[in-house]
Coordinates of C-alpha atoms and ligand atoms in Angstrom, one line a residue:
Chain A
M23 CA 80.3 10.9 24.7
G24 CA 78.7 9.7 21.5
A25 CA 75.0 8.9 21.2
P26 CA 74.0 5.8 23.1
Y27 CA 73.3 2.8 20.9
D28 CA 69.8 1.4 21.4
R29 CA 69.6 -2.2 20.3
G30 CA 65.9 -2.1 19.8
L31 CA 63.5 -5.0 20.0
I32 CA 64.8 -7.1 17.1
E33 CA 67.5 -8.7 19.2
D34 CA 64.8 -10.1 21.5
F35 CA 63.6 -12.6 19.0
G36 CA 65.6 -15.7 19.3
R37 CA 65.9 -15.3 23.0
F38 CA 63.4 -18.1 23.4
R39 CA 66.3 -20.5 23.2
Y40 CA 67.3 -19.3 26.7
F41 CA 63.8 -19.4 28.2
S42 CA 63.4 -20.8 31.7
A43 CA 60.4 -22.9 32.7
G44 CA 58.7 -19.8 34.1
M45 CA 59.0 -18.0 30.8
W46 CA 57.6 -21.0 28.8
A47 CA 54.8 -21.3 31.2
W48 CA 54.0 -17.6 30.8
V49 CA 54.1 -17.7 27.0
L50 CA 52.0 -20.9 26.8
H51 CA 49.5 -19.7 29.3
K52 CA 48.9 -16.6 27.2
V53 CA 48.7 -18.5 23.9
T54 CA 46.3 -21.2 25.3
G55 CA 44.1 -18.6 27.1
W56 CA 43.6 -16.7 23.8
V57 CA 43.1 -19.9 21.8
L58 CA 40.3 -20.8 24.3
I59 CA 38.7 -17.4 23.8
G60 CA 39.0 -17.9 20.0
Y61 CA 37.4 -21.3 20.3
L62 CA 34.6 -19.8 22.5
F63 CA 33.5 -17.5 19.7
A64 CA 33.7 -20.2 17.1
H65 CA 31.8 -22.5 19.4
I66 CA 29.0 -19.8 19.9
A67 CA 28.8 -19.4 16.1
V68 CA 28.4 -23.1 15.5
L69 CA 25.8 -23.5 18.3
S70 CA 23.9 -20.5 16.9
T71 CA 22.9 -22.6 13.9
A72 CA 20.5 -24.3 16.3
I73 CA 18.3 -21.1 16.4
P74 CA 17.1 -21.1 12.8
A75 CA 17.1 -25.0 12.9
A76 CA 14.6 -25.0 15.8
S77 CA 11.8 -23.7 13.6
D78 CA 11.7 -26.9 11.5
P79 CA 10.8 -29.9 13.7
E80 CA 10.4 -32.2 10.7
A81 CA 14.0 -31.6 9.6
I82 CA 15.2 -32.1 13.1
A83 CA 13.4 -35.5 13.2
A84 CA 14.9 -36.4 9.9
G85 CA 18.3 -35.2 11.0
T86 CA 18.6 -32.8 8.1
D87 CA 18.3 -29.5 9.9
L88 CA 20.9 -26.8 9.7
Y89 CA 22.4 -27.5 13.1
T90 CA 22.9 -31.2 12.6
R91 CA 24.3 -30.7 9.1
T92 CA 26.7 -28.1 10.4
I93 CA 28.0 -30.3 13.2
Q94 CA 28.2 -33.4 10.9
G95 CA 29.9 -31.4 8.2
L96 CA 32.5 -30.1 10.6
E97 CA 33.2 -33.5 12.2
G98 CA 33.6 -35.0 8.8
I99 CA 36.6 -32.8 8.2
F100 CA 39.8 -34.5 9.3
L101 CA 41.6 -31.2 10.1
V102 CA 38.7 -30.3 12.5
R103 CA 39.3 -33.5 14.5
V104 CA 43.0 -32.8 14.7
L105 CA 42.2 -29.3 15.9
E106 CA 39.9 -30.8 18.6
V107 CA 42.9 -32.7 20.0
G108 CA 44.9 -29.5 20.0
L109 CA 42.0 -27.7 21.7
L110 CA 41.9 -30.3 24.4
A111 CA 45.6 -30.0 24.9
A112 CA 45.3 -26.2 25.1
A113 CA 42.5 -26.4 27.6
V114 CA 44.2 -29.0 29.8
F115 CA 47.5 -27.1 29.9
H116 CA 45.7 -23.8 30.6
M117 CA 43.8 -25.5 33.5
T118 CA 46.8 -27.3 35.1
N119 CA 49.1 -24.3 34.7
G120 CA 46.3 -22.1 35.9
I121 CA 46.3 -24.1 39.1
R122 CA 50.0 -23.6 39.3
L123 CA 49.5 -19.9 38.9
L124 CA 46.8 -19.8 41.6
L125 CA 49.3 -21.5 44.0
V126 CA 51.9 -18.9 43.0
D127 CA 49.4 -16.2 43.8
L128 CA 48.8 -17.7 47.2
G129 CA 52.5 -17.8 47.8
I130 CA 52.6 -21.6 47.9
G131 CA 55.6 -23.6 46.7
L132 CA 57.2 -20.7 44.8
E133 CA 60.6 -22.3 45.0
R134 CA 59.1 -25.3 43.0
E135 CA 57.3 -23.3 40.3
A136 CA 59.5 -24.9 37.6
E137 CA 58.5 -28.4 38.7
G138 CA 54.9 -27.2 38.6
F139 CA 55.3 -26.3 35.0
Y140 CA 56.8 -29.7 34.1
V141 CA 53.9 -31.4 35.8
S142 CA 51.5 -29.3 33.8
V143 CA 53.2 -30.3 30.6
A144 CA 53.3 -34.0 31.6
V145 CA 49.6 -34.1 32.6
T146 CA 48.7 -32.3 29.3
A147 CA 50.8 -34.8 27.3
V148 CA 49.2 -37.9 28.9
I149 CA 45.6 -36.6 28.6
T150 CA 46.2 -35.5 25.0
V151 CA 47.6 -38.8 24.0
L152 CA 44.8 -40.7 25.7
S153 CA 42.2 -38.5 23.9
I154 CA 43.4 -39.4 20.4
P155 CA 41.2 -42.5 20.0
V156 CA 38.2 -40.4 21.1
F157 CA 38.7 -37.6 18.5
L158 CA 40.4 -39.2 15.5
P159 CA 38.9 -41.9 13.3
P160 CA 40.1 -45.4 14.3
E161 CA 42.0 -46.0 11.1
V162 CA 44.5 -43.2 11.9
V163 CA 45.0 -44.1 15.6
P164 CA 48.5 -45.5 15.7
W165 CA 47.7 -48.2 18.3
Chain B
M15 CA 94.5 -22.7 72.9
S16 CA 91.4 -22.8 70.7
D17 CA 90.7 -25.6 68.3
S18 CA 91.4 -23.5 65.3
D19 CA 94.9 -22.7 66.5
A20 CA 95.6 -26.3 66.9
D21 CA 94.4 -27.0 63.3
R22 CA 96.7 -24.5 61.8
T23 CA 99.9 -26.2 63.0
I24 CA 99.4 -29.7 61.7
R25 CA 100.1 -29.1 58.0
P26 CA 103.8 -29.8 57.3
E27 CA 104.4 -32.5 60.0
T28 CA 101.5 -34.8 59.1
S29 CA 102.0 -34.5 55.4
G30 CA 105.6 -35.7 55.8
L31 CA 106.7 -33.0 53.4
N32 CA 108.9 -30.0 54.2
S33 CA 106.9 -26.9 53.3
E34 CA 110.1 -25.4 52.0
D35 CA 110.6 -28.3 49.6
P36 CA 111.4 -26.8 46.2
E37 CA 109.8 -29.9 44.5
E38 CA 106.4 -29.0 45.9
P39 CA 104.3 -27.1 43.4
E40 CA 103.3 -23.6 44.5
S41 CA 99.7 -23.5 45.2
D42 CA 98.7 -20.7 43.0
V43 CA 95.1 -20.5 41.9
T44 CA 96.0 -18.2 39.1
E45 CA 98.3 -20.7 37.4
S46 CA 97.3 -21.4 33.8
T47 CA 96.1 -24.8 33.0
G48 CA 97.4 -24.4 29.5
E49 CA 93.9 -24.3 28.1
T50 CA 92.1 -21.5 26.5
V51 CA 88.5 -20.3 26.4
T52 CA 86.8 -18.6 23.4
L53 CA 84.8 -15.5 24.2
R54 CA 82.5 -13.7 21.8
I55 CA 82.2 -10.2 23.1
F56 CA 79.8 -7.5 22.0
R57 CA 81.6 -4.4 20.6
Y58 CA 80.2 -0.9 19.9
D59 CA 81.8 2.4 20.1
P60 CA 80.0 5.5 18.7
E61 CA 83.3 7.4 18.6
V62 CA 85.3 5.0 16.4
E63 CA 84.1 4.7 12.9
S64 CA 84.9 1.0 12.5
K65 CA 83.0 0.2 15.6
Q66 CA 79.8 2.2 15.0
D67 CA 78.2 -0.9 13.6
A68 CA 77.7 -3.1 16.6
G69 CA 79.1 -6.6 16.3
F70 CA 81.0 -9.3 18.1
D71 CA 84.8 -9.8 18.5
T72 CA 86.3 -13.2 19.3
F73 CA 88.9 -13.5 22.0
R74 CA 90.9 -16.6 22.9
I75 CA 91.9 -16.3 26.6
P76 CA 94.3 -18.6 28.5
T77 CA 92.3 -20.0 31.4
H78 CA 93.2 -20.9 35.0
E79 CA 91.4 -22.8 37.7
G80 CA 88.7 -20.7 39.2
M81 CA 88.7 -18.1 36.4
T82 CA 85.6 -16.0 36.3
I83 CA 84.1 -14.2 33.3
L84 CA 85.4 -10.9 34.8
D85 CA 88.9 -12.3 35.1
A86 CA 88.7 -13.3 31.4
L87 CA 87.5 -9.9 30.4
I88 CA 90.3 -8.2 32.4
E89 CA 92.7 -10.6 30.7
A90 CA 91.3 -9.7 27.3
R91 CA 91.5 -6.0 27.9
D92 CA 95.0 -6.0 29.5
E93 CA 96.7 -8.5 27.2
Q94 CA 94.8 -8.2 23.9
D95 CA 92.7 -5.1 23.3
P96 CA 93.0 -2.2 25.7
S97 CA 89.9 -0.5 24.1
L98 CA 87.6 -3.2 25.4
T99 CA 85.3 -1.5 27.9
F100 CA 83.3 -2.9 30.8
R101 CA 82.4 -1.9 34.4
H102 CA 83.7 -3.7 37.4
S103 CA 84.9 -2.8 40.9
C104 CA 84.8 -5.2 43.8
R105 CA 85.4 -8.4 41.9
Q106 CA 83.5 -10.3 44.6
G107 CA 79.8 -9.9 44.0
V108 CA 79.4 -7.0 46.3
C109 CA 79.3 -3.8 44.2
G110 CA 76.9 -4.9 41.5
S111 CA 78.6 -3.1 38.7
D112 CA 79.3 -6.1 36.4
A113 CA 75.9 -7.5 35.6
L114 CA 76.2 -8.8 32.0
F115 CA 74.3 -10.9 29.5
I116 CA 76.3 -14.0 29.5
N117 CA 75.3 -17.0 27.3
G118 CA 71.7 -15.8 27.3
S119 CA 71.2 -14.9 30.9
Q120 CA 71.9 -12.1 33.2
R121 CA 74.8 -12.9 35.5
L122 CA 77.5 -11.1 37.4
G123 CA 80.8 -11.5 35.6
C124 CA 82.7 -11.9 38.8
K125 CA 80.4 -14.6 40.2
T126 CA 80.3 -16.7 37.0
Q127 CA 82.9 -19.4 36.4
V128 CA 84.3 -19.7 32.9
S129 CA 84.4 -23.5 33.3
E130 CA 80.6 -23.7 33.9
L131 CA 79.7 -22.3 30.5
K132 CA 79.4 -23.7 27.0
E133 CA 81.9 -22.3 24.5
P134 CA 82.1 -19.9 22.8
I135 CA 80.9 -17.8 25.7
Q136 CA 78.9 -15.0 24.4
I137 CA 79.1 -11.8 26.5
E138 CA 76.7 -8.9 25.8
P139 CA 75.8 -5.8 27.6
L140 CA 72.7 -5.9 29.9
P141 CA 69.7 -6.1 27.6
H142 CA 67.0 -3.4 27.6
H143 CA 69.4 -0.6 28.4
P144 CA 71.0 1.8 25.8
V145 CA 74.6 0.7 25.2
V146 CA 77.1 3.5 25.8
K147 CA 80.2 1.5 24.7
D148 CA 81.0 -2.2 24.4
L149 CA 79.6 -3.8 27.6
V150 CA 78.8 -0.5 29.3
V151 CA 75.1 0.4 29.5
D152 CA 73.2 3.4 30.6
M153 CA 71.5 2.4 33.9
D154 CA 69.6 5.6 34.5
S155 CA 66.2 4.1 33.9
F156 CA 67.0 1.4 36.5
Y157 CA 68.1 4.0 39.1
E158 CA 65.1 6.1 38.5
R159 CA 62.8 3.2 39.3
M160 CA 64.8 2.4 42.4
R161 CA 64.4 6.1 43.5
A162 CA 60.6 6.0 42.8
V163 CA 60.1 3.7 45.8
E164 CA 61.8 6.0 48.2
P165 CA 64.5 3.5 49.1
Y166 CA 65.4 4.8 52.6
F167 CA 64.4 4.1 56.2
D168 CA 61.7 6.6 57.0
P169 CA 59.9 6.0 60.3
D170 CA 56.5 7.6 61.3
D171 CA 58.0 8.9 64.5
P172 CA 61.6 10.0 65.1
P173 CA 63.5 8.2 67.8
P174 CA 62.8 9.6 71.4
D175 CA 66.3 11.0 71.4
E176 CA 69.3 10.9 69.1
L177 CA 71.1 8.1 70.9
T178 CA 68.2 5.6 71.1
E179 CA 68.7 2.6 68.9
R180 CA 65.7 1.2 67.1
Y181 CA 65.6 -2.5 67.8
Q182 CA 64.0 -4.9 65.4
S183 CA 62.5 -8.2 66.5
R184 CA 64.2 -11.3 65.4
E185 CA 61.1 -12.4 63.6
N186 CA 60.8 -9.1 61.7
R187 CA 64.5 -9.3 60.8
E188 CA 63.9 -12.7 59.2
D189 CA 61.0 -11.2 57.1
V190 CA 63.3 -8.5 55.6
K191 CA 66.6 -10.4 55.7
L192 CA 66.7 -11.6 52.1
S193 CA 65.4 -8.4 50.7
T194 CA 68.2 -6.4 52.2
R195 CA 70.8 -8.3 50.1
C196 CA 70.2 -6.3 46.9
I197 CA 73.3 -4.9 45.3
W198 CA 71.5 -2.8 42.7
C199 CA 73.1 -4.8 39.8
G200 CA 70.0 -4.5 37.6
A201 CA 70.1 -8.2 36.5
C202 CA 66.5 -8.9 37.5
T203 CA 65.0 -5.8 35.9
S204 CA 66.9 -6.5 32.7
S205 CA 65.6 -10.1 32.6
C206 CA 61.9 -9.1 33.0
T207 CA 60.1 -8.7 29.6
I208 CA 57.5 -6.5 31.2
A209 CA 60.0 -4.2 32.9
S210 CA 61.9 -4.0 29.6
N211 CA 59.1 -3.1 27.2
E212 CA 57.6 -0.5 29.4
D213 CA 60.0 1.7 31.2
V214 CA 57.2 2.6 33.6
Y215 CA 56.9 -0.7 35.4
L216 CA 58.9 -0.5 38.7
G217 CA 60.4 -3.9 38.1
P218 CA 61.6 -6.5 40.6
A219 CA 64.5 -4.7 42.2
A220 CA 62.5 -1.6 43.0
I221 CA 59.6 -3.6 44.3
N222 CA 61.9 -5.7 46.4
K223 CA 63.4 -2.5 47.8
G224 CA 60.0 -1.2 48.6
Y225 CA 59.1 -4.5 50.3
R226 CA 62.3 -4.2 52.4
F227 CA 61.0 -1.1 54.1
Y228 CA 57.3 -1.9 53.9
A229 CA 57.9 -5.1 55.8
D230 CA 60.1 -3.3 58.4
E231 CA 57.9 -2.8 61.4
R232 CA 60.1 -0.1 62.8
E233 CA 58.8 2.4 60.2
G234 CA 55.3 2.3 61.6
E235 CA 51.8 1.6 60.1
D236 CA 51.2 4.9 58.4
R237 CA 54.4 4.7 56.4
A238 CA 53.7 1.0 55.6
E239 CA 50.3 2.1 54.1
E240 CA 52.0 4.7 52.0
R241 CA 54.6 2.2 50.8
L242 CA 51.8 -0.2 49.8
E243 CA 50.2 2.6 47.9
I244 CA 53.4 3.4 46.0
L245 CA 54.0 -0.3 45.2
Q246 CA 50.6 -1.0 43.9
E247 CA 50.1 2.1 41.9
H248 CA 49.3 1.6 38.2
D249 CA 52.9 0.7 37.3
G250 CA 53.6 -1.3 40.4
V251 CA 53.2 -4.9 41.5
W252 CA 50.1 -5.6 39.3
R253 CA 52.2 -5.5 36.2
C254 CA 54.1 -8.6 37.4
Q255 CA 53.0 -11.7 35.5
T256 CA 55.1 -14.2 37.5
Q257 CA 57.6 -15.1 34.8
F258 CA 60.1 -15.9 37.5
S259 CA 63.0 -14.6 35.4
C260 CA 64.1 -12.1 38.1
T261 CA 64.2 -14.7 40.8
N262 CA 66.2 -17.0 38.5
V263 CA 68.9 -14.5 37.7
C264 CA 69.3 -12.6 41.0
P265 CA 73.0 -13.2 42.0
Q266 CA 72.0 -12.6 45.6
D267 CA 69.3 -15.3 45.6
I268 CA 66.6 -12.9 46.6
P269 CA 63.1 -14.5 46.3
L270 CA 61.9 -11.6 44.2
T271 CA 58.7 -13.1 42.9
E272 CA 57.8 -14.2 46.4
H273 CA 58.1 -10.6 47.7
I274 CA 56.1 -9.2 44.8
Q275 CA 53.4 -11.7 45.4
Q276 CA 53.4 -10.9 49.1
I277 CA 52.8 -7.2 48.2
K278 CA 50.0 -8.2 45.8
R279 CA 48.2 -10.2 48.6
D280 CA 48.7 -7.5 51.2
A281 CA 47.4 -4.8 48.8
T282 CA 44.4 -6.9 48.0
K283 CA 43.7 -7.5 51.7
A284 CA 44.1 -3.8 52.4
D285 CA 41.5 -2.9 49.7
L286 CA 38.9 -5.6 50.7
R287 CA 35.8 -4.1 52.2
F288 CA 32.9 -6.1 53.6
W289 CA 29.7 -4.1 53.8
Ligands
HEM313 C1 39.8 -24.4 33.5 C2 40.1 -23.6 34.4 C3 40.9 -22.4 34.2 C4 41.9 -21.9 35.0 C5 42.3 -22.6 36.3 C6 42.4 -20.7 34.5 C7 43.4 -19.9 35.1 C8 43.9 -18.8 34.7 C9 44.7 -17.9 35.4 C10 45.3 -18.1 36.8 C11 45.0 -16.8 34.6 C12 45.9 -15.6 35.0 C13 47.3 -15.8 34.5 C14 48.2 -14.8 35.1 O1 48.4 -14.7 36.4 O2 48.8 -14.0 34.3 C15 44.3 -17.0 33.4 C16 44.4 -16.2 32.3 C17 43.6 -16.3 31.2 N1 42.7 -17.3 30.9 FE1 42.3 -18.8 32.1 N2 41.8 -20.4 33.3 C18 40.9 -21.4 33.1 C19 40.0 -21.4 32.0 C20 40.0 -20.5 31.0 C21 39.0 -20.5 29.9 C22 38.0 -21.6 29.7 C23 39.4 -19.5 29.0 C24 38.8 -19.0 27.7 C25 37.6 -19.2 27.4 C26 40.5 -18.8 29.6 C27 41.1 -17.7 29.1 C28 42.1 -17.0 29.7 C29 42.8 -15.8 29.1 C30 42.5 -15.2 27.8 C31 43.7 -15.4 30.0 C32 44.6 -14.2 29.9 C33 45.9 -14.5 29.2 C34 46.8 -13.4 29.2 O3 47.5 -13.2 30.2 O4 46.8 -12.6 28.2 N3 40.8 -19.4 30.8 N4 43.7 -18.2 33.4
SF4_314 S1 67.3 -7.9 43.3 FE1 69.1 -9.2 42.8 S2 69.2 -9.1 40.5 FE2 67.9 -7.4 41.2 S3 69.3 -5.6 41.4 FE3 69.1 -6.6 43.4 S4 70.8 -8.0 43.5 FE4 70.6 -7.5 41.3
FES315 S1 82.7 -6.5 40.2 FE1 81.5 -6.0 42.0 S2 79.8 -7.3 41.7 FE2 81.1 -8.0 40.2

């Protein structure tokens, strides 16, 4: 017998075309979980600008302190606003699918886990769309 | 006499046709429909120079009603290329030797209808196993994992005497019923990305096998505790991330994820201490 042929990992890329609901839920839960962690650090960094800002009450009253300027600067960037919509989508999906996973851990409705994933996606889509007018400037909201 | 006997006699008279009538078409399920199906089959043979580079060969196979992938493979081998190599035995979903990767998912060749699949039908060896030749893979790592859970009935106490049967309650039989169906085909373990990337994870089939004996009350409590220990060791149930791929592909419809989750919950409860 010749040497067995090991196909390696390369062949696995592209398999996503065949993913089931459970696989998509798994991938998206991981991605959104780590996106939320990433946001958490960015969030802490931005909020930390309030510490040096606190020593200057006059600037705070005038609205020119470091913290206020940082927040306003960020919110003035269009891309940041779009990312906020994405962040909300990630958080909502992670939360709804997280509830699905908790039910799976409890052994409830395992035969309907795929439907659970579709519901998570639908809820995420609805809430994300409804949030657009909140995050984006009125002139770009399509309705 | 019985109802079924009566049923058997009505055929020719009520149909108004003589069963000997030469005009009546023979009912032969293997009759060709005149159509063909296109298969793309993975080829690799370390002993033949032209096949050392793995690739795909295309086959056009005449189909008939009820044709399975295994039928098509046999046809391809017998009529077109005798070097085409694959495993099969029972042809009826019992032996578990022809789990293949067909159009992107793990299925038994003999339990998959050609007519259900989109063409060209792509047939590959079971992923995450070394390929020996064409569609034949080395299943050693799968069997090793199965052995790791000590897959045999092993009661705390021997029966009182050799001739005593060990009865199981109906309820307990229901608990283990589905888990006993496993035919060791390896489809589930091949479909699991966690089992595939780390050879150490027991994988769904082995955990299901462990569950089958863990849940069997006839073994006794001590053995059940040991089984739980084996199943929740570092490379056991806690590696499962509920992708559900195993449950989706199992040709025996065993609720694998459910059994794994059950072990996780029992293991957690067994380890809980209130003090
Ligand atoms: C809103 C309520 C939330 C729920 C219901 C929830 C639920 C869950 C569940 C059940 C898991 C385990 C998934 C598994 O079984 O494999 C998980 C994983 C995770 N969650 Fe959450 N979560 C929530 C919020 C968050 C937040 C706010 C963050 C980040 C700051 C976060 C970050 C993560 C990460 C990083 C993982 C691990 C992903 C991985 O498997 O690599 N989650 N979550
Ligand atoms: S559990 Fe199902 S898929 Fe897995 S080896 Fe047994 S029969 Fe095959
Ligand atoms: S040939 Fe036995 S299971 Fe398919």
